[in-house]
mmCIF file of C-alpha atoms in Angstrom:
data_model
loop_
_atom_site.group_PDB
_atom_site.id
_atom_site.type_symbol
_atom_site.label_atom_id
_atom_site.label_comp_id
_atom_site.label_asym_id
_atom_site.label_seq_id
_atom_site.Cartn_x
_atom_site.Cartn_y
_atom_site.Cartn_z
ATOM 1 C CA UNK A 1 12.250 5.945 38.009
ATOM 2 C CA UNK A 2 11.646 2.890 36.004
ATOM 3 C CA UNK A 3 8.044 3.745 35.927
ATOM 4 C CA UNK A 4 7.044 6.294 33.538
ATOM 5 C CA UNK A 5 4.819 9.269 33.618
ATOM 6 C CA UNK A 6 1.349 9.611 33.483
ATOM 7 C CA UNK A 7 0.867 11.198 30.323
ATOM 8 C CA UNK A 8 -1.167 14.230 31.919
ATOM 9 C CA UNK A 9 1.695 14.813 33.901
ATOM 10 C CA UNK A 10 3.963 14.440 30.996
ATOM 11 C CA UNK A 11 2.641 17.064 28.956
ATOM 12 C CA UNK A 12 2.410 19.552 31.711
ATOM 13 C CA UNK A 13 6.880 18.898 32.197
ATOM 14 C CA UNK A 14 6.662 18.482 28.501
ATOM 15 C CA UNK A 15 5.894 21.937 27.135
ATOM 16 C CA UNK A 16 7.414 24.302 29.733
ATOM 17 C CA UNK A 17 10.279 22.266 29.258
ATOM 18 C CA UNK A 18 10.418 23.035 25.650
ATOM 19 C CA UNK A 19 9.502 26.990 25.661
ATOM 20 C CA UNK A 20 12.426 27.601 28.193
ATOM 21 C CA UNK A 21 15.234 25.093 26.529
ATOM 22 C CA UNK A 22 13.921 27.385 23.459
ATOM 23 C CA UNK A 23 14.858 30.067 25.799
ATOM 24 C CA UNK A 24 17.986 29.252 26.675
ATOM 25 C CA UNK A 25 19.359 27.947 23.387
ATOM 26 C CA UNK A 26 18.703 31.746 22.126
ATOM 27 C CA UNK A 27 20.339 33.094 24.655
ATOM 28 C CA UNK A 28 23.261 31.029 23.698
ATOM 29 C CA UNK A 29 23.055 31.952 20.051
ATOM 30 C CA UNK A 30 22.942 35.539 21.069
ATOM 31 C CA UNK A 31 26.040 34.860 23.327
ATOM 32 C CA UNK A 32 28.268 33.824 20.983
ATOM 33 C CA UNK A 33 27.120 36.492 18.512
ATOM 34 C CA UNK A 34 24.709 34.525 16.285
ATOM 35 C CA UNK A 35 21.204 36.616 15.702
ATOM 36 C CA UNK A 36 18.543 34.321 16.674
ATOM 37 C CA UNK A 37 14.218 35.121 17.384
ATOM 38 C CA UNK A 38 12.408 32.861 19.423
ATOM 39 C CA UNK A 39 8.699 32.293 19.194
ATOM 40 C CA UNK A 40 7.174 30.512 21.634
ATOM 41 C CA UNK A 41 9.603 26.918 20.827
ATOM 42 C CA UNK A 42 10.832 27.920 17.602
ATOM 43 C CA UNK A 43 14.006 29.664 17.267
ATOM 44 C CA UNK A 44 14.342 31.184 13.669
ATOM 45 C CA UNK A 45 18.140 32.332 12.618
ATOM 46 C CA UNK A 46 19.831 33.583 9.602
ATOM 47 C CA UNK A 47 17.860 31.339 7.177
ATOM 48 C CA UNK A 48 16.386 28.893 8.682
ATOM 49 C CA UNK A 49 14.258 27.764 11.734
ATOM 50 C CA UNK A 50 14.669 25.454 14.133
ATOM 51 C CA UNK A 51 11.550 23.862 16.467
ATOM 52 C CA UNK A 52 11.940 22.455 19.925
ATOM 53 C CA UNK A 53 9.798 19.762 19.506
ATOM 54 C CA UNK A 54 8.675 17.358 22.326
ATOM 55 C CA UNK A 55 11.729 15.157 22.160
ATOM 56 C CA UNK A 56 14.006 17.787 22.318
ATOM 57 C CA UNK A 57 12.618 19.157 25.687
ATOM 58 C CA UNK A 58 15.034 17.726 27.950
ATOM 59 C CA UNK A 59 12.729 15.555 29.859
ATOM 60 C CA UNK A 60 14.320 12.293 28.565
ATOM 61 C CA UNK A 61 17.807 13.709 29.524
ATOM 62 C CA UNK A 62 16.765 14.471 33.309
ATOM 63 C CA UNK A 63 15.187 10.795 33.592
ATOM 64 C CA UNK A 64 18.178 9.312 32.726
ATOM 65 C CA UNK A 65 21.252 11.648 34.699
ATOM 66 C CA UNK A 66 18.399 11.876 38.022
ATOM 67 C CA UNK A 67 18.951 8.323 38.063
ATOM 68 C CA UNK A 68 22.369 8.081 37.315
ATOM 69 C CA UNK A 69 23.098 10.357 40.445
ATOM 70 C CA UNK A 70 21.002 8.332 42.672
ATOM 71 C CA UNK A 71 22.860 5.255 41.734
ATOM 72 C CA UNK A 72 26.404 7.018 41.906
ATOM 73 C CA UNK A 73 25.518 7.788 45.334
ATOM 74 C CA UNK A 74 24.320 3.921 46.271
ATOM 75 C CA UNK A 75 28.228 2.904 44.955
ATOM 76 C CA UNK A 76 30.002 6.518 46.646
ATOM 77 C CA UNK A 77 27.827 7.245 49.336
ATOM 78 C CA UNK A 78 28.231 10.284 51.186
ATOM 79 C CA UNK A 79 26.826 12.369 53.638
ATOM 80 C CA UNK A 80 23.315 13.593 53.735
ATOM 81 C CA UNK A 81 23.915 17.229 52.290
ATOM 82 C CA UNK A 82 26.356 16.607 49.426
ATOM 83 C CA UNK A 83 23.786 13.979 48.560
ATOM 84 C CA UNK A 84 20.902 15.967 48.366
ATOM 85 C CA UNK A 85 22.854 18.826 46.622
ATOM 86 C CA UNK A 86 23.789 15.964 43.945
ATOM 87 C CA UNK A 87 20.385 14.804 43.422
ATOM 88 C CA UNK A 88 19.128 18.199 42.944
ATOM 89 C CA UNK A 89 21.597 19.398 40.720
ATOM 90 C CA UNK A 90 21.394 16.336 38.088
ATOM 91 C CA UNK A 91 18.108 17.413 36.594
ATOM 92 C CA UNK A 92 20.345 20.974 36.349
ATOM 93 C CA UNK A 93 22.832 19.380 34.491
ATOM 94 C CA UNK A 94 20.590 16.933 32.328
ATOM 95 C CA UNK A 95 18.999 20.015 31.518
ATOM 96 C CA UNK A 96 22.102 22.111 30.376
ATOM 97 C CA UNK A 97 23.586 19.099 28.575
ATOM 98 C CA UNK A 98 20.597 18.994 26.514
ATOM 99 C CA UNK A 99 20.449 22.664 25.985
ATOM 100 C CA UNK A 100 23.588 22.104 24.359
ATOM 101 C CA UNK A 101 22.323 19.372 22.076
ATOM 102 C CA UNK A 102 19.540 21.630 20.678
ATOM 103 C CA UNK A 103 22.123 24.386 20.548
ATOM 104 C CA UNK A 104 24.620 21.963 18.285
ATOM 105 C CA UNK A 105 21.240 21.247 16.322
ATOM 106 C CA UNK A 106 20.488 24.780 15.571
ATOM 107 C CA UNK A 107 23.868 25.777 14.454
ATOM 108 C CA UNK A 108 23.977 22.369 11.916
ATOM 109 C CA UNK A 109 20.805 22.128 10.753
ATOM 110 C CA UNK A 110 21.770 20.284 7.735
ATOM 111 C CA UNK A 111 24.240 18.113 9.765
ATOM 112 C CA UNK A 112 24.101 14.099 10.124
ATOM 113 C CA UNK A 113 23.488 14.941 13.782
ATOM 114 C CA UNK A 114 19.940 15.068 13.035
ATOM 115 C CA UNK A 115 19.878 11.635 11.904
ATOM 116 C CA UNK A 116 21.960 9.799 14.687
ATOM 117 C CA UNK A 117 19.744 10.514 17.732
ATOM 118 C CA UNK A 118 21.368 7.483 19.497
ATOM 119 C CA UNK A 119 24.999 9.010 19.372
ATOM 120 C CA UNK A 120 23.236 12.567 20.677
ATOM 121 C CA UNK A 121 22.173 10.355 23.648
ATOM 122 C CA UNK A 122 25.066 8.886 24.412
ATOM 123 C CA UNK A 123 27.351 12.257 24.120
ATOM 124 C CA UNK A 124 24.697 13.553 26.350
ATOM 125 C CA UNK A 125 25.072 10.480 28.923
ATOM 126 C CA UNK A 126 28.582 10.922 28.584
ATOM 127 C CA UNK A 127 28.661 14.368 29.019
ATOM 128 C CA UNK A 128 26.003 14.088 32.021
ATOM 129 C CA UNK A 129 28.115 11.845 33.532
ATOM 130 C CA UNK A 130 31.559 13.594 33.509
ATOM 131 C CA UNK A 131 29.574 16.776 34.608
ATOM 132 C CA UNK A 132 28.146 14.846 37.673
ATOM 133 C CA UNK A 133 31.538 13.386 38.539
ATOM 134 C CA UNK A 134 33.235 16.938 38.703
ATOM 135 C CA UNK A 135 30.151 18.108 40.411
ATOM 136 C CA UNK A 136 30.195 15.182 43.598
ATOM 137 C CA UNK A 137 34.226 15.698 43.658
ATOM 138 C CA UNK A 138 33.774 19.512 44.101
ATOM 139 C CA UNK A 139 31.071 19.155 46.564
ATOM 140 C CA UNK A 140 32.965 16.435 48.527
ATOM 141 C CA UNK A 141 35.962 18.839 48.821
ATOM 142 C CA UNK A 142 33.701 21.623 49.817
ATOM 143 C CA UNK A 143 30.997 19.767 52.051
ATOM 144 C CA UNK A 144 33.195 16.737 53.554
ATOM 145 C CA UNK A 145 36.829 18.535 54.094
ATOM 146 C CA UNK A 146 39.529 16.175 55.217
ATOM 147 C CA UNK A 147 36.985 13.785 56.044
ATOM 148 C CA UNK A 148 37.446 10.088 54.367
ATOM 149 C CA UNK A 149 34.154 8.437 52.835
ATOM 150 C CA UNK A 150 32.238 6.461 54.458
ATOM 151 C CA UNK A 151 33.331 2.974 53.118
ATOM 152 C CA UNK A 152 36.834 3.737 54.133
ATOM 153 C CA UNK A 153 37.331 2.332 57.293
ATOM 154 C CA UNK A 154 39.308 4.627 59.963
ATOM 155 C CA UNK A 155 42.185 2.992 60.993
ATOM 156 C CA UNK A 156 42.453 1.400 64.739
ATOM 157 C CA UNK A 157 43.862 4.264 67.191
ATOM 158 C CA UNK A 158 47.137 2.778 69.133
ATOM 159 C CA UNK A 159 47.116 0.719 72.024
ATOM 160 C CA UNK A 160 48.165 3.603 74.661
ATOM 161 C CA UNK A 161 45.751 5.616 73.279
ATOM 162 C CA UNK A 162 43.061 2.981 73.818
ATOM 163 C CA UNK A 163 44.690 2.052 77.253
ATOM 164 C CA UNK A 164 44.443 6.257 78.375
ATOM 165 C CA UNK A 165 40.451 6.054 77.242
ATOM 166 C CA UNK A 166 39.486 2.404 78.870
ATOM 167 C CA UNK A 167 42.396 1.942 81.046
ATOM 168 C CA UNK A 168 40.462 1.916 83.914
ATOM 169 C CA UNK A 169 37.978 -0.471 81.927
ATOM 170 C CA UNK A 170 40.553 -2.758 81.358
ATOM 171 C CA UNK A 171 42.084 -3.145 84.709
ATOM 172 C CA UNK A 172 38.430 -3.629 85.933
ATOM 173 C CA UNK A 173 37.427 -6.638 83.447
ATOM 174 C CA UNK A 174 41.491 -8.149 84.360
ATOM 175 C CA UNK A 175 40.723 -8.073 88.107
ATOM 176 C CA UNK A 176 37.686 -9.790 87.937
#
């Protein structure tokens, strides 16, 4: 992750990225009753328009929470399946974190959160994060049960119960 993109590559994420968190961002508007058109990645409401431009795409957003997730699970690890369901839902959530960020731009266009990019990014981190935390707890209590992590250690079973599984064992090794 810590090397970036070809560029080719880049702009081929880069543009589809922008036309669909245009998209989505007018299907918010529309949800919560505000008229919006969208052509191609500019969203035009009441009087003004808005452009999803190349930084706004969401690409930055998934490199940063993809990573995040793969490093949560190096300091919780759990088992394979609520793993890979973590990793593959952080670019999900990086995604509709910043869809929320345009959305917020859209409906303040004149707004000093234009200006402060660098407290957008960390809201979004923060907001990335806490999504990814609720995300591994519910699929830990869905995917893993009862079932302790795997750092815990399980506690030693009792000495009769390890006496009924190796008695037999034991007396062996003691008569030799």
């Amino acid at each position: 992750f810590a090397i970036p993109l070809p560029a080719v590559l880049t702009n081929h994420l880069v543009y589809p990225l922008q036309l669909s968190t245009a998209l989505h961002t007018g299907w918010l508007l529309h949800a919560i009753g505000i008229p919006a058109i969208r052509e191609g990645d500019i969203l035009h409401v009441a009087s003004s328009s808005f452009e999803v431009i190349e930084t706004c795409s969401g690409l930055r957003s998934i490199f940063v929470i993809t990573p995040l997730a793969v490093g949560w699970l190096c300091f919780f690890p759990t088992r394979r399946l609520p793993a890979a369901l973590l990793i593959l839902s952080a670019p999900v959530i990086a995604y509709f974190v910043n869809t929320l960020r345009v959305l917020s731009l859209v409906l303040n266009p004149g707004s000093d959160l234009r200006a402060s990019h660098a407290l957008q990014g960390v809201v979004i981190f923060v907001t990335g994060f806490l999504i990814l935390y609720a995300v591994d707890s519910l699929l830990r209590r869905m995917l893993d049960g009862n079932q302790t992590r795997i750092l815990e250690p399980e506690p030693d079973p009792p000495l009769h119960k390890a006496w009924e599984r190796h008695g037999s064992a034991i007396a062996l090794v003691l008569a030799l």
